[in-house]
XYZ file of C-alpha atoms in Angstrom:
80
model
C 147.989 81.400 175.128
C 145.054 83.925 173.861
C 146.265 85.499 170.325
C 143.772 88.259 168.871
C 143.018 88.417 164.773
C 144.215 91.471 163.576
C 143.466 91.288 160.091
C 142.475 88.185 157.609
C 143.091 88.333 154.263
C 142.197 85.211 151.224
C 146.324 84.729 152.207
C 146.342 85.450 155.589
C 145.609 85.508 158.749
C 147.831 87.763 161.633
C 146.676 87.313 165.149
C 148.308 89.710 168.322
C 150.080 87.129 170.352
C 149.241 87.681 174.505
C 153.640 88.591 174.634
C 152.018 91.254 172.286
C 154.232 89.893 169.637
C 152.963 88.753 165.542
C 151.306 85.575 164.632
C 150.836 84.769 161.383
C 148.960 81.547 159.526
C 148.630 81.212 155.723
C 145.190 80.141 154.237
C 145.831 76.671 155.732
C 145.763 77.728 159.060
C 150.002 76.715 158.727
C 152.539 78.966 161.188
C 154.575 81.498 158.550
C 158.292 82.008 159.805
C 161.074 84.354 158.778
C 161.572 86.762 155.399
C 157.777 86.018 154.362
C 156.633 86.788 157.682
C 158.766 89.953 158.239
C 157.600 90.802 154.557
C 153.588 90.962 155.803
C 153.731 92.640 159.358
C 156.265 94.926 157.407
C 153.084 95.577 154.397
C 150.726 96.130 156.712
C 152.785 98.262 159.342
C 152.431 96.269 162.087
C 156.083 96.361 163.029
C 159.221 98.766 161.309
C 162.470 96.910 160.493
C 165.512 98.525 159.654
C 168.765 97.284 157.800
C 171.967 96.348 159.518
C 174.702 98.483 158.713
C 177.166 97.994 156.055
C 180.071 96.496 156.682
C 183.207 98.261 156.129
C 184.628 96.384 153.260
C 187.548 99.051 152.438
C 189.468 97.564 155.439
C 189.221 94.041 154.915
C 190.149 94.932 151.172
C 193.580 96.542 152.200
C 194.600 93.316 154.203
C 193.474 91.081 152.194
C 195.331 92.607 149.136
C 198.387 92.660 152.520
C 198.359 89.635 153.010
C 199.260 88.215 149.557
C 201.764 90.717 149.079
C 204.076 89.024 151.375
C 203.435 85.456 150.014
C 203.860 86.262 146.348
C 207.614 87.824 147.386
C 208.249 84.446 149.179
C 207.366 82.821 146.101
C 210.074 84.948 144.232
C 212.829 84.285 146.790
C 212.431 80.789 147.028
C 211.967 80.143 143.197
C 215.683 80.982 142.724
């Protein structure tokens, strides 16, 4: 698997793999992965990242409130 050097800085080297993905290695030639790799590739404008859609929290809050109300009513009835 031959990798082509795309960019080299003092901190890291970016390679393009034969499957058109990128590999990032730090100054010690150790692979960089995860969020750090994504930040480097985005900063170099080699990839574009879209943020995930924010989950709808309003329905979840309504369900939680509905679950709490019957539990409180049951607790009051057994206290008598």
